[in-house]
XYZ file of C-alpha atoms in Angstrom:
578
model
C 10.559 -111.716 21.153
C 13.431 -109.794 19.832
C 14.834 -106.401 18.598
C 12.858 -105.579 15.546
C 16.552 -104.596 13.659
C 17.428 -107.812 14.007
C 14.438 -109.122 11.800
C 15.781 -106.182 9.912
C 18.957 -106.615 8.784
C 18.938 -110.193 7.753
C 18.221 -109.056 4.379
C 19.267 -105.493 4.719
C 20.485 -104.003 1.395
C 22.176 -100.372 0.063
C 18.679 -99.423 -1.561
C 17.420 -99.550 2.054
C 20.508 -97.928 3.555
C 20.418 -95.192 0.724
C 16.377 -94.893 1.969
C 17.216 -95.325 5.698
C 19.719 -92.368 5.503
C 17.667 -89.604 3.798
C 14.944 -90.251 6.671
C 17.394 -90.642 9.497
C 18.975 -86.848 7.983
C 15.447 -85.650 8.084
C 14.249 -86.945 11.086
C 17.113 -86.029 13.104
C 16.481 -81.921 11.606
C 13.340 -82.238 12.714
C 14.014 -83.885 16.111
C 16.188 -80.838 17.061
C 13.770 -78.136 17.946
C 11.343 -80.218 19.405
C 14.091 -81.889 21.888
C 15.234 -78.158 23.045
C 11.685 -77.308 23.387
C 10.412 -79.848 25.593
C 13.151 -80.182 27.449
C 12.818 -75.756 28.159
C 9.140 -76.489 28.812
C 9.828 -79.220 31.461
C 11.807 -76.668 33.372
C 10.611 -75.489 36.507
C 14.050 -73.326 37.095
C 15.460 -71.499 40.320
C 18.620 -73.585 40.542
C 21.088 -76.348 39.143
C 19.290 -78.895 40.900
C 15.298 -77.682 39.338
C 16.822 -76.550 36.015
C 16.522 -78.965 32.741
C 18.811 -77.295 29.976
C 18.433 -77.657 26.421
C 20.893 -80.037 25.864
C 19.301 -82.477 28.020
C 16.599 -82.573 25.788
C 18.955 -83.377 22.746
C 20.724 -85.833 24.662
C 17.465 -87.586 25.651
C 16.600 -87.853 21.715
C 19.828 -88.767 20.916
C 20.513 -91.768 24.154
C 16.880 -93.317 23.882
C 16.574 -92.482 19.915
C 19.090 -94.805 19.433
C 18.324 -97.237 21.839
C 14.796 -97.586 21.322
C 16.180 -97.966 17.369
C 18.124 -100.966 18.505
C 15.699 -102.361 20.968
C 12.463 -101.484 19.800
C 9.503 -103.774 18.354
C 8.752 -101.133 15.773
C 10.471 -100.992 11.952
C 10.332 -96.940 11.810
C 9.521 -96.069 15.344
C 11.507 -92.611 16.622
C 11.987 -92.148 19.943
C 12.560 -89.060 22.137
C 11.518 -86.815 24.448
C 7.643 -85.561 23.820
C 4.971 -83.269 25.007
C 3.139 -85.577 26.679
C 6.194 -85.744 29.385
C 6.327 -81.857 30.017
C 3.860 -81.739 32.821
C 4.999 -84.725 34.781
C 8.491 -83.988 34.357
C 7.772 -80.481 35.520
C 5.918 -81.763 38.729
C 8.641 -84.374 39.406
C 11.744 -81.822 39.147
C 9.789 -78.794 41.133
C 9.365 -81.675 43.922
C 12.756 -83.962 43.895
C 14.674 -82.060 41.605
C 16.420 -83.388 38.754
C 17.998 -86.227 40.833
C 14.041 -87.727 42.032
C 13.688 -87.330 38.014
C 16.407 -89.479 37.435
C 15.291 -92.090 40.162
C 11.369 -91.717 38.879
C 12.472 -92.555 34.825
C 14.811 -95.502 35.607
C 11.800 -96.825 37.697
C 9.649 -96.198 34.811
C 11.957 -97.409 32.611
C 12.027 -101.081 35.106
C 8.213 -101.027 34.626
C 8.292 -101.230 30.972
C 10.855 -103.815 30.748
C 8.603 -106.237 33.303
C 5.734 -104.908 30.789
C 7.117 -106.067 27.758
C 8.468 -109.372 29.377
C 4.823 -110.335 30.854
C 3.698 -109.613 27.512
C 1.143 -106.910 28.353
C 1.906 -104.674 25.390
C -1.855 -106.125 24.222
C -3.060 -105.255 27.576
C -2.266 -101.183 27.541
C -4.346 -101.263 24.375
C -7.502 -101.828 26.112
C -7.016 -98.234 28.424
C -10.102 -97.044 27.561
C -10.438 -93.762 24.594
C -12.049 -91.330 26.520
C -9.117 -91.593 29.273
C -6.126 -91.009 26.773
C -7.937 -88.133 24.917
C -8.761 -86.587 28.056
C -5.415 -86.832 29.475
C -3.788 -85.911 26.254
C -5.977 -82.916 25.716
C -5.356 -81.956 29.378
C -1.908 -81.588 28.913
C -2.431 -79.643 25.601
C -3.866 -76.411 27.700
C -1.307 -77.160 30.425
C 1.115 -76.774 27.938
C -0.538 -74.252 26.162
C -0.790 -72.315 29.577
C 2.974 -72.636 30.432
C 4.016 -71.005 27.325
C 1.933 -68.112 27.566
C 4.360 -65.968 29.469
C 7.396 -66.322 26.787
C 4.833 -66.392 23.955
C 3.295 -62.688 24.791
C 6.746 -61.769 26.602
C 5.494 -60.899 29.961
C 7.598 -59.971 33.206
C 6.318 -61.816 35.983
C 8.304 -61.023 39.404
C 8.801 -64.104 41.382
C 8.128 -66.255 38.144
C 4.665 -67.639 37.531
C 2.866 -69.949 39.906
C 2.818 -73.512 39.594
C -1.291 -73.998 39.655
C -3.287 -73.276 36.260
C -5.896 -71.000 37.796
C -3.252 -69.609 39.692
C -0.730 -69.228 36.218
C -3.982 -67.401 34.495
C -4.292 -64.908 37.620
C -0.529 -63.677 37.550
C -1.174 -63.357 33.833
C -3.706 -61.274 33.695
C -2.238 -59.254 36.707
C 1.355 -58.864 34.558
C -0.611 -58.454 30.914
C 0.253 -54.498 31.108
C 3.985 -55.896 30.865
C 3.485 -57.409 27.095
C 6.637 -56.962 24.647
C 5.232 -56.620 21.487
C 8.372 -57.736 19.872
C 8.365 -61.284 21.324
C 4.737 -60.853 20.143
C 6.090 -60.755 16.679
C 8.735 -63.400 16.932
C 6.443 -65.810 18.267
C 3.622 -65.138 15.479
C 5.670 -65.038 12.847
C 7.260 -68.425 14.136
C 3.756 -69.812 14.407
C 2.846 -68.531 10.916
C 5.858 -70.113 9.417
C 5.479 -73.896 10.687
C 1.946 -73.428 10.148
C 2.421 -72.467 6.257
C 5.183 -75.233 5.948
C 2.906 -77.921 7.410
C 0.219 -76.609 4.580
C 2.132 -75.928 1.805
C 5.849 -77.624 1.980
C 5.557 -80.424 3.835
C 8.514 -81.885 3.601
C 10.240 -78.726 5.094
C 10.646 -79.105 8.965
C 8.368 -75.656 9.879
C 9.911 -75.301 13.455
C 13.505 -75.621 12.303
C 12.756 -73.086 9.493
C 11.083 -70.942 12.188
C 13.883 -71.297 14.605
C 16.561 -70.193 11.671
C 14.458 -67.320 10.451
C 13.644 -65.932 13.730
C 17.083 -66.689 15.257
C 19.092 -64.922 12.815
C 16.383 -61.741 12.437
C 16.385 -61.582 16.661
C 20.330 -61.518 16.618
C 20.590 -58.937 14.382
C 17.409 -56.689 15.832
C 18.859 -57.422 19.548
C 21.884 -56.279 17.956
C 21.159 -53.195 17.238
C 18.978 -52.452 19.992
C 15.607 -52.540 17.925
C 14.143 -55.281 19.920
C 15.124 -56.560 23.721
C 13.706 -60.319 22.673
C 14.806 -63.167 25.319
C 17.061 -65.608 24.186
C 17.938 -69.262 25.960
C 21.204 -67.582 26.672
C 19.618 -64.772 28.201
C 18.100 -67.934 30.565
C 20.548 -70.354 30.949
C 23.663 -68.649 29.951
C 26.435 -70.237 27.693
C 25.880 -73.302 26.099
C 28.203 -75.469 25.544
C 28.427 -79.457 24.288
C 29.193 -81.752 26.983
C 27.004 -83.793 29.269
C 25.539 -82.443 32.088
C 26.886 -82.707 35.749
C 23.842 -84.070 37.453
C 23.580 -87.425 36.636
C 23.230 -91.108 38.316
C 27.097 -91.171 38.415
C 26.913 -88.366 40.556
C 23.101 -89.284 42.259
C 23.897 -89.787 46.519
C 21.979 -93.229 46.365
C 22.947 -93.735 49.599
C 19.839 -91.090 50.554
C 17.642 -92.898 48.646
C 17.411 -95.274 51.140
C 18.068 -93.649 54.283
C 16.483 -90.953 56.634
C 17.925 -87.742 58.130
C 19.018 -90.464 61.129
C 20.700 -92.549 58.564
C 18.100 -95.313 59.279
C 16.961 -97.336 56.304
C 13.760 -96.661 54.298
C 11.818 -96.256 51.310
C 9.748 -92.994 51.774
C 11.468 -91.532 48.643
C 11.303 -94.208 46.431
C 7.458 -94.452 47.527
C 7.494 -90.661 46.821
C 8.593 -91.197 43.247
C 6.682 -94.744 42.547
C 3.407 -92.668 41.487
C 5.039 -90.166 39.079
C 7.192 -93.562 37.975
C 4.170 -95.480 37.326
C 2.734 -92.778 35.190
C 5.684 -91.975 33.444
C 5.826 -95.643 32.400
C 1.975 -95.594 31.432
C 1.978 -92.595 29.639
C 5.309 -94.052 27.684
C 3.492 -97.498 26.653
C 0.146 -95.769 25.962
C 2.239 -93.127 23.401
C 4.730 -95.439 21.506
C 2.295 -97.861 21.200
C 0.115 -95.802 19.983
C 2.396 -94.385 17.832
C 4.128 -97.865 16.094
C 0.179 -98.446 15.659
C -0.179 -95.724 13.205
C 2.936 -96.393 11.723
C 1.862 -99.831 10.911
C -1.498 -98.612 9.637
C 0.770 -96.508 6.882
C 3.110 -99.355 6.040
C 1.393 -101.865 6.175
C 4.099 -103.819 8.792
C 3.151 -105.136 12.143
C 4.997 -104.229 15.322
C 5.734 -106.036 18.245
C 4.618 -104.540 21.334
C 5.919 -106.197 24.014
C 9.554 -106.180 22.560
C 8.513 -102.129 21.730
C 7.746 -101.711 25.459
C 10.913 -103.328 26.103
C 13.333 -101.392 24.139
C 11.242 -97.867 25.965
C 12.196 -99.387 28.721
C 15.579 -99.921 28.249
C 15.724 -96.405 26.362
C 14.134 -95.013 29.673
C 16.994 -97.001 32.088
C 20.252 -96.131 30.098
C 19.207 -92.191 28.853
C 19.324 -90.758 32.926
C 22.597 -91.905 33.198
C 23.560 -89.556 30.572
C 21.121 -86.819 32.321
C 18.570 -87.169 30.210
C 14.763 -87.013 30.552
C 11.324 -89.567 29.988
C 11.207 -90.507 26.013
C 8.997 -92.832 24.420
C 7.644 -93.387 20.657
C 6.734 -89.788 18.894
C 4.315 -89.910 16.835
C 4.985 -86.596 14.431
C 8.801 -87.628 14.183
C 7.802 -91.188 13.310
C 5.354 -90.286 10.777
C 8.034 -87.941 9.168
C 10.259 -90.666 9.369
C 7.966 -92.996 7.211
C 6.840 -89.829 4.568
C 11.046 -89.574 3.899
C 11.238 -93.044 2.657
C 12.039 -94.600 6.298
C 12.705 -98.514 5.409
C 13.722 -99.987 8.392
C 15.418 -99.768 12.345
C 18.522 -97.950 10.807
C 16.772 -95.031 10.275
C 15.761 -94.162 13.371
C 19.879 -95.087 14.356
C 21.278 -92.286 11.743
C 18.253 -89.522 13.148
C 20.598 -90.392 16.771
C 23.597 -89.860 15.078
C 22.413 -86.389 13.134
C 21.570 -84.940 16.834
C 24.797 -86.489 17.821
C 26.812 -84.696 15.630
C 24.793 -81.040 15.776
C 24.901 -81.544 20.037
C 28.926 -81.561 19.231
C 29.719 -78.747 16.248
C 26.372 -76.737 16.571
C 24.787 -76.813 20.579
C 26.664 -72.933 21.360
C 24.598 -71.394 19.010
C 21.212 -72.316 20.642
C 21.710 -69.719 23.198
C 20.637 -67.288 20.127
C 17.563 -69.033 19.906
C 14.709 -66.758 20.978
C 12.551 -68.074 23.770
C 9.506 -66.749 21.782
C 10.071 -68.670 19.141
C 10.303 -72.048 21.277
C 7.114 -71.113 22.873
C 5.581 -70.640 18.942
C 6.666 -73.814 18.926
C 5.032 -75.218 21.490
C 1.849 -73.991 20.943
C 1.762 -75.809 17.560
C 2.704 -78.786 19.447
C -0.448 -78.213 22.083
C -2.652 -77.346 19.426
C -1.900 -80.550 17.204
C -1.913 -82.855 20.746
C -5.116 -81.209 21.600
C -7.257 -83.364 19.531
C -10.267 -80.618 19.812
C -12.080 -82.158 17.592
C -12.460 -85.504 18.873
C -12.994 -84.100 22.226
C -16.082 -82.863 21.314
C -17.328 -85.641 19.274
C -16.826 -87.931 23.029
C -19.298 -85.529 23.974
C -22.062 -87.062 22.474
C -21.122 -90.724 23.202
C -22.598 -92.491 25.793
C -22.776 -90.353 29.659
C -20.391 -92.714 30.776
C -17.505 -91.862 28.668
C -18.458 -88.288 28.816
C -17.978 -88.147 32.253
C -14.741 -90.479 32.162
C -13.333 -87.636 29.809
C -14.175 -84.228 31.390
C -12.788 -85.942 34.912
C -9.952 -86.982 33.230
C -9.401 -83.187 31.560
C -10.168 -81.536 34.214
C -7.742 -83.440 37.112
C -5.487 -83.383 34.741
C -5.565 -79.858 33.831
C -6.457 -78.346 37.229
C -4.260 -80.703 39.613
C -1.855 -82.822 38.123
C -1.208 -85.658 35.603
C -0.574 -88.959 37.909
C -3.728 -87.791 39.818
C -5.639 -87.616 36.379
C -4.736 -90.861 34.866
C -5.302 -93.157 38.672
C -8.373 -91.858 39.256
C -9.602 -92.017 35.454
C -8.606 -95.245 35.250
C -10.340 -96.249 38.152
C -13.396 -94.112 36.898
C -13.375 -95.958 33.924
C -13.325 -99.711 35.558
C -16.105 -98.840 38.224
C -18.476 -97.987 34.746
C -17.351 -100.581 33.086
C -18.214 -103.385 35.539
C -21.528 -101.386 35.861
C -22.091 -101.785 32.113
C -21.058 -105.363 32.192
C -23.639 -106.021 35.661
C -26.387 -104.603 33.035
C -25.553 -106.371 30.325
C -25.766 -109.457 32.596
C -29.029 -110.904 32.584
C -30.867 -113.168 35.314
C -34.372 -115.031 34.801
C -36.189 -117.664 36.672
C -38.395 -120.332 35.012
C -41.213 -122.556 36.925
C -42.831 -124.107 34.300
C -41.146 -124.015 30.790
C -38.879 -123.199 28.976
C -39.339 -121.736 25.633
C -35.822 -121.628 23.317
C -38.100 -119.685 20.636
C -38.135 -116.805 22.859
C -34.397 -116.646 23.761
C -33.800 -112.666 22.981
C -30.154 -113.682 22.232
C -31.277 -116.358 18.832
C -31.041 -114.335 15.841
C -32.614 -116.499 13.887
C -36.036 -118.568 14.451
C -35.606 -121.818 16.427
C -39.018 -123.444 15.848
C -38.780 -125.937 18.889
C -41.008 -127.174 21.081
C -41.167 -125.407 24.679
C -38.954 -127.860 27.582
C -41.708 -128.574 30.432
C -40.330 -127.834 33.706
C -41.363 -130.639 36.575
C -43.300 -129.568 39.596
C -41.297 -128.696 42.574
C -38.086 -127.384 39.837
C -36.756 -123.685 39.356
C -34.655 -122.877 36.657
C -32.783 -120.000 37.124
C -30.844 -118.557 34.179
C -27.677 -116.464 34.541
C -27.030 -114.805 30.987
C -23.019 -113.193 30.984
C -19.983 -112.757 33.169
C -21.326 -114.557 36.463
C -18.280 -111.527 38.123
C -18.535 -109.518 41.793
C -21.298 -107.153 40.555
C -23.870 -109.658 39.301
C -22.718 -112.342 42.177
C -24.343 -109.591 44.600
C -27.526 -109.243 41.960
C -28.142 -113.211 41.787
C -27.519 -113.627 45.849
C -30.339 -110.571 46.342
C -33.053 -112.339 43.865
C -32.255 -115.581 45.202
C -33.002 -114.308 48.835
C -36.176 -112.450 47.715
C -37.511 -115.984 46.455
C -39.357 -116.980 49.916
C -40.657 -120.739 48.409
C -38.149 -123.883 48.615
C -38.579 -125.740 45.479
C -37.059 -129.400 45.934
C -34.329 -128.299 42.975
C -33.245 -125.106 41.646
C -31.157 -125.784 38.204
C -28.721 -123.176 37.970
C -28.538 -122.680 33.744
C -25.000 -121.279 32.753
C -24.712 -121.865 28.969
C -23.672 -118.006 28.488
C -21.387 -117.343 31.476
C -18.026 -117.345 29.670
C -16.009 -116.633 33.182
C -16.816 -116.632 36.846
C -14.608 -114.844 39.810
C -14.106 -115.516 43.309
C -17.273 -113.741 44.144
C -19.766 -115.429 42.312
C -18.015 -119.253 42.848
C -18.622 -117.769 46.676
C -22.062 -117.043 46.296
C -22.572 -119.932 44.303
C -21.365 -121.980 47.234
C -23.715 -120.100 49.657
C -25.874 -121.178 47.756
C -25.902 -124.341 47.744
C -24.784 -124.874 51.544
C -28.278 -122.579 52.132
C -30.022 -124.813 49.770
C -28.756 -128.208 51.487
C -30.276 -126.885 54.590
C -33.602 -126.060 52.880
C -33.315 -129.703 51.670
C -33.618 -128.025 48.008
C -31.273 -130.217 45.220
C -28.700 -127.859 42.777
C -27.879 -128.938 39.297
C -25.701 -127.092 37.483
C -26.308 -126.903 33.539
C -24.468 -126.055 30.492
C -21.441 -125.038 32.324
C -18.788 -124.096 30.140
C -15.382 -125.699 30.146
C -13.514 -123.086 31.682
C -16.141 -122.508 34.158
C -16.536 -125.755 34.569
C -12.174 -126.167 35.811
C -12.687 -123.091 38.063
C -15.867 -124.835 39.674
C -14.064 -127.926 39.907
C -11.297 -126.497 41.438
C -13.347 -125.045 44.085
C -14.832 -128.687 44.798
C -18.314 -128.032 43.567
C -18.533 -131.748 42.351
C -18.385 -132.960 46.058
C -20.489 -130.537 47.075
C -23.217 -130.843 44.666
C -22.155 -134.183 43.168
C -20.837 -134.944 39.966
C -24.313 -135.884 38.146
C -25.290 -132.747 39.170
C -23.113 -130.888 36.706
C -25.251 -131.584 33.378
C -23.595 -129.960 29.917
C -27.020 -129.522 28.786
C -30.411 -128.026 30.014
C -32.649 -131.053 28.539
C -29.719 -133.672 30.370
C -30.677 -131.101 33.665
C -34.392 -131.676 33.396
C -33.975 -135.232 33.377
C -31.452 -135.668 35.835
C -33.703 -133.146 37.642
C -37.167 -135.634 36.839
C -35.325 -138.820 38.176
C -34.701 -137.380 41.480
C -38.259 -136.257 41.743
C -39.233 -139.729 40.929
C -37.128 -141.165 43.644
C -38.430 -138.863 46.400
């Protein structure tokens, strides 16, 4: 494994540079908004300590941009802050404030690094669909929801609450209190990304929204036509320079004591759930996204080096202040439509934020709160993914309940509660699906390979005779916990005590620690009975694991036959010697 710009530059060239710098200009235009936004979004406010500023957001893109540039797996990957973040972020900093935020990414940002190193960047592939498009369409409406206030301009005393049903209750209560000149703002900001993404795509619709609305607001606030909040009006003057909470400042010391001053870990294993999700939801997103980017340019990421440099990305950026980033998929694919050639790219869309965070970052506090929300719920809209969601509807009951659990925990409680119990959801159906597709059969008297449901073609052999006093049973897939239990209850219901059971295990590809237990039970139980096991057509992996577990002393090493016709005789001689 290493840094993809590595690879990159060996036979970099100024055609690519030339390429690499029109995207990176792009990219980083079109980064801007989005960084303010989500970082406003993730906000729960109050205080310093519960109150995530715009310019953490562009200092996120621009600290893990870069770094996931130079450490990444992925040719055009950009990295930043996203939507998929707002909710947990949200939950973390209303709980442990922006310092617990700080501790929960750089313990995120650990867990991707060990991800990467283990190699299981294959491994977060196989988290089932119906769990990331319920998760990802959960926070869609939570999003959605949390934007409703700025987006219809309502005056909520106290602020809204922090539970959806609750957050729709206030609004409804408050809806007499609309401003139907942040109405407006926000509907004309919709209107205009909406008709860029149509009809200029090249144009980045929510910085042309943000310019258009910001300069019409100033002017119309100006004059006293329209009383439209602005991020000023919310977090006062803006200026360029890092924040002041940040791990330089962090008391670690408390993160590892009590009020007493005695040593523990009670924090940390406060954060460790939000961490692990954070690092989850970063691995399942950016590689995600570098998979679509491949599928455009034909390349081929590494995704263990990609979790890697997210990692990295997600252990350096909170030192700055910043927030959770990970792979964005919209920014990445605009990257790749702008001619986007290699790494370098994503390292000039850094330095474009870089420079607006130090000549432009005052004049966001124009920018009309409206607007941001507009922009946001574009952002839910294209994360929502309504479409698929109701096409899982009509797949298998399994995955439709998988998905509407998943939604709703994640839309009615909270994200890390959403994605641990889905996940565990989703393993306890699939080991019933795999217990179902495992098939058991006993044979007394033959054996007939021209009815073997598996053969897809004819066999045309004769039937193998079975000798008196033999069973054959047949196990028929993963011989795992679930059909261990199945094979020990059928084996028990069998009341007669043949003088040898053969065991036939041609199509178990794996066995666990349950079923080599049973297995063993069964023989012991069997040696009492004074009933013989062969074991046939065990494959070679099997085969070690059995091995291992000392099955040829137990049974015998002539016992253990590759082949059922090898079984039958070895199974013949021994009822010729008794």
């Amino acid at each position: 494994m290493k840094p993809r710009i590595l690879i990159d530059l060996r036979h970099y060239s100024k055609a690519l540079f030339s390429a690499d710098l029109m995207a990176g200009l792009v990219v980083g235009i079109v980064a801007l908004p989005l960084a303010i936004a989500f970082a406003i979004a993730a906000s729960p406010g109050g205080d310093a300590e519960h109150t995530i500023g715009p310019g953490i957001g562009i200092i996120t893109a621009i600290v893990a941009g870069l770094i996931i540039s130079l450490f990444g797996g992925s040719r055009v990957q950009i990295g930043g802050p996203t939507g998929a973040f707002i909710i947990i972020i949200y939950g973390v900093v209303a709980k442990f404030g922006l310092s617990g935020l700080l501790v929960a990414t750089i313990l995120a940002g650990v867990m991707l690094v060990l991800m990467g190193v283990f190699r299981l960047g294959s491994v977060i592939k196989f988290i089932p669909y119906p769990i990331v498009v319920g998760f990802t369409s959960g926070i869609a409406l939570t999003i959605f929801t949390t934007q409703v206030k700025d987006l219809l301009g309502l005056t909520l005393e106290g602020g809204a609450p922090a539970a959806f049903i609750d957050k729709w209750m206030c609004y409804f209560r408050n809806i007499t209190t609309l401003q139907w000149d942040a109405v407006a703002v926000s509907a004309v900001s919709i209107a205009i990304i909406v008709a860029c993404t149509r009809w200029m795509k090249r144009l980045p619709g929510s910085l042309i929204a943000i310019i258009v609305t910001t300069a019409t607001v100033y002017f119309t606030n100006q004059s006293g036509l329209t009383h439209v909040a602005t991020i000023g009006d919310r977090f006062g003057n803006i200026t360029a320079s890092l924040p002041h909470i940040n791990a330089f400042h962090l008391d670690w010391k408390s993160l590892f004591t009590d009020a007493q001053g005695h040593f523990t870990f009670n924090t940390l294993s406060a954060l460790f759930p939000s961490a692990f999700v954070i690092a989850i939801l970063g691995a399942i997103e950016s590689l995600l996204s570098a998979t679509v980017a491949d599928g455009v340019t034909g390349d081929h990421h590494d995704s263990n080096q990609e979790l890697i440099g997210q990692g990295i990305a997600n252990i350096v950026a909170p030192f700055f202040g910043g927030i959770p980033a990970t792979g964005a998929i919209a920014r990445t694919m605009a990257n790749i439509n702008n001619g986007a050639r290699t790494c370098i790219a994503g390292v000039v869309h850094a330095l474009v934020l870089l420079v607006i965070f130090i000549v432009a970052m005052p004049l966001a506090a124009y920018i009309p709160m409206p607007t941001l929300a507009g922009v946001l719920v574009v952002v839910s809209y294209n994360m929502s993914q309504w479409r698929t969601f109701a096409q899982l509807t009509h797949r298998p009951k399994s995955d439709v309940v998988v998905l509407l659990v998943t939604f709703v925990l994640t839309v009615v409680f909270d994200l890390t509660i959403a994605i641990e119990l889905g996940l565990v959801l989703a393993c306890l159906l699939f080991m019933r699906r795999m217990a179902e597709v495992t098939q058991l059969s006993i044979f007394t008297k033959e054996i007939d390979p021209n009815a073997d449901p598996v053969a897809d073609i004819p066999l045309h052999e004769e039937a193998l005779v079975i000798p008196d006093g033999v069973e054959v049973y047949e196990i028929n897939g993963p011989f795992f916990f679930g059909v261990a239990n199945r094979f020990e209850e059928m084996t028990a219901e069998m009341q007669d005590h043949p003088a040898i059971r053969i065991i036939r295990m041609r199509r178990v590809p794996f066995i666990d620690s349950t079923g080599v237990h049973n297995l063993e039970n069964l023989c012991l139980m069997s040696q009492r009975d004074g009933t013989q096991i062969i074991l046939s057509g065990v494959q070679p992996k099997v085969r070690a694991v059995l091995e291992r577990a000392g099955f040829p002393a137990l049974i015998g090493e002539d016992n253990i036959c590759s082949h059922i016709t090898i079984a039958l005789e070895r199974a013949a001689a021994l009822r010729a010697k008794a």
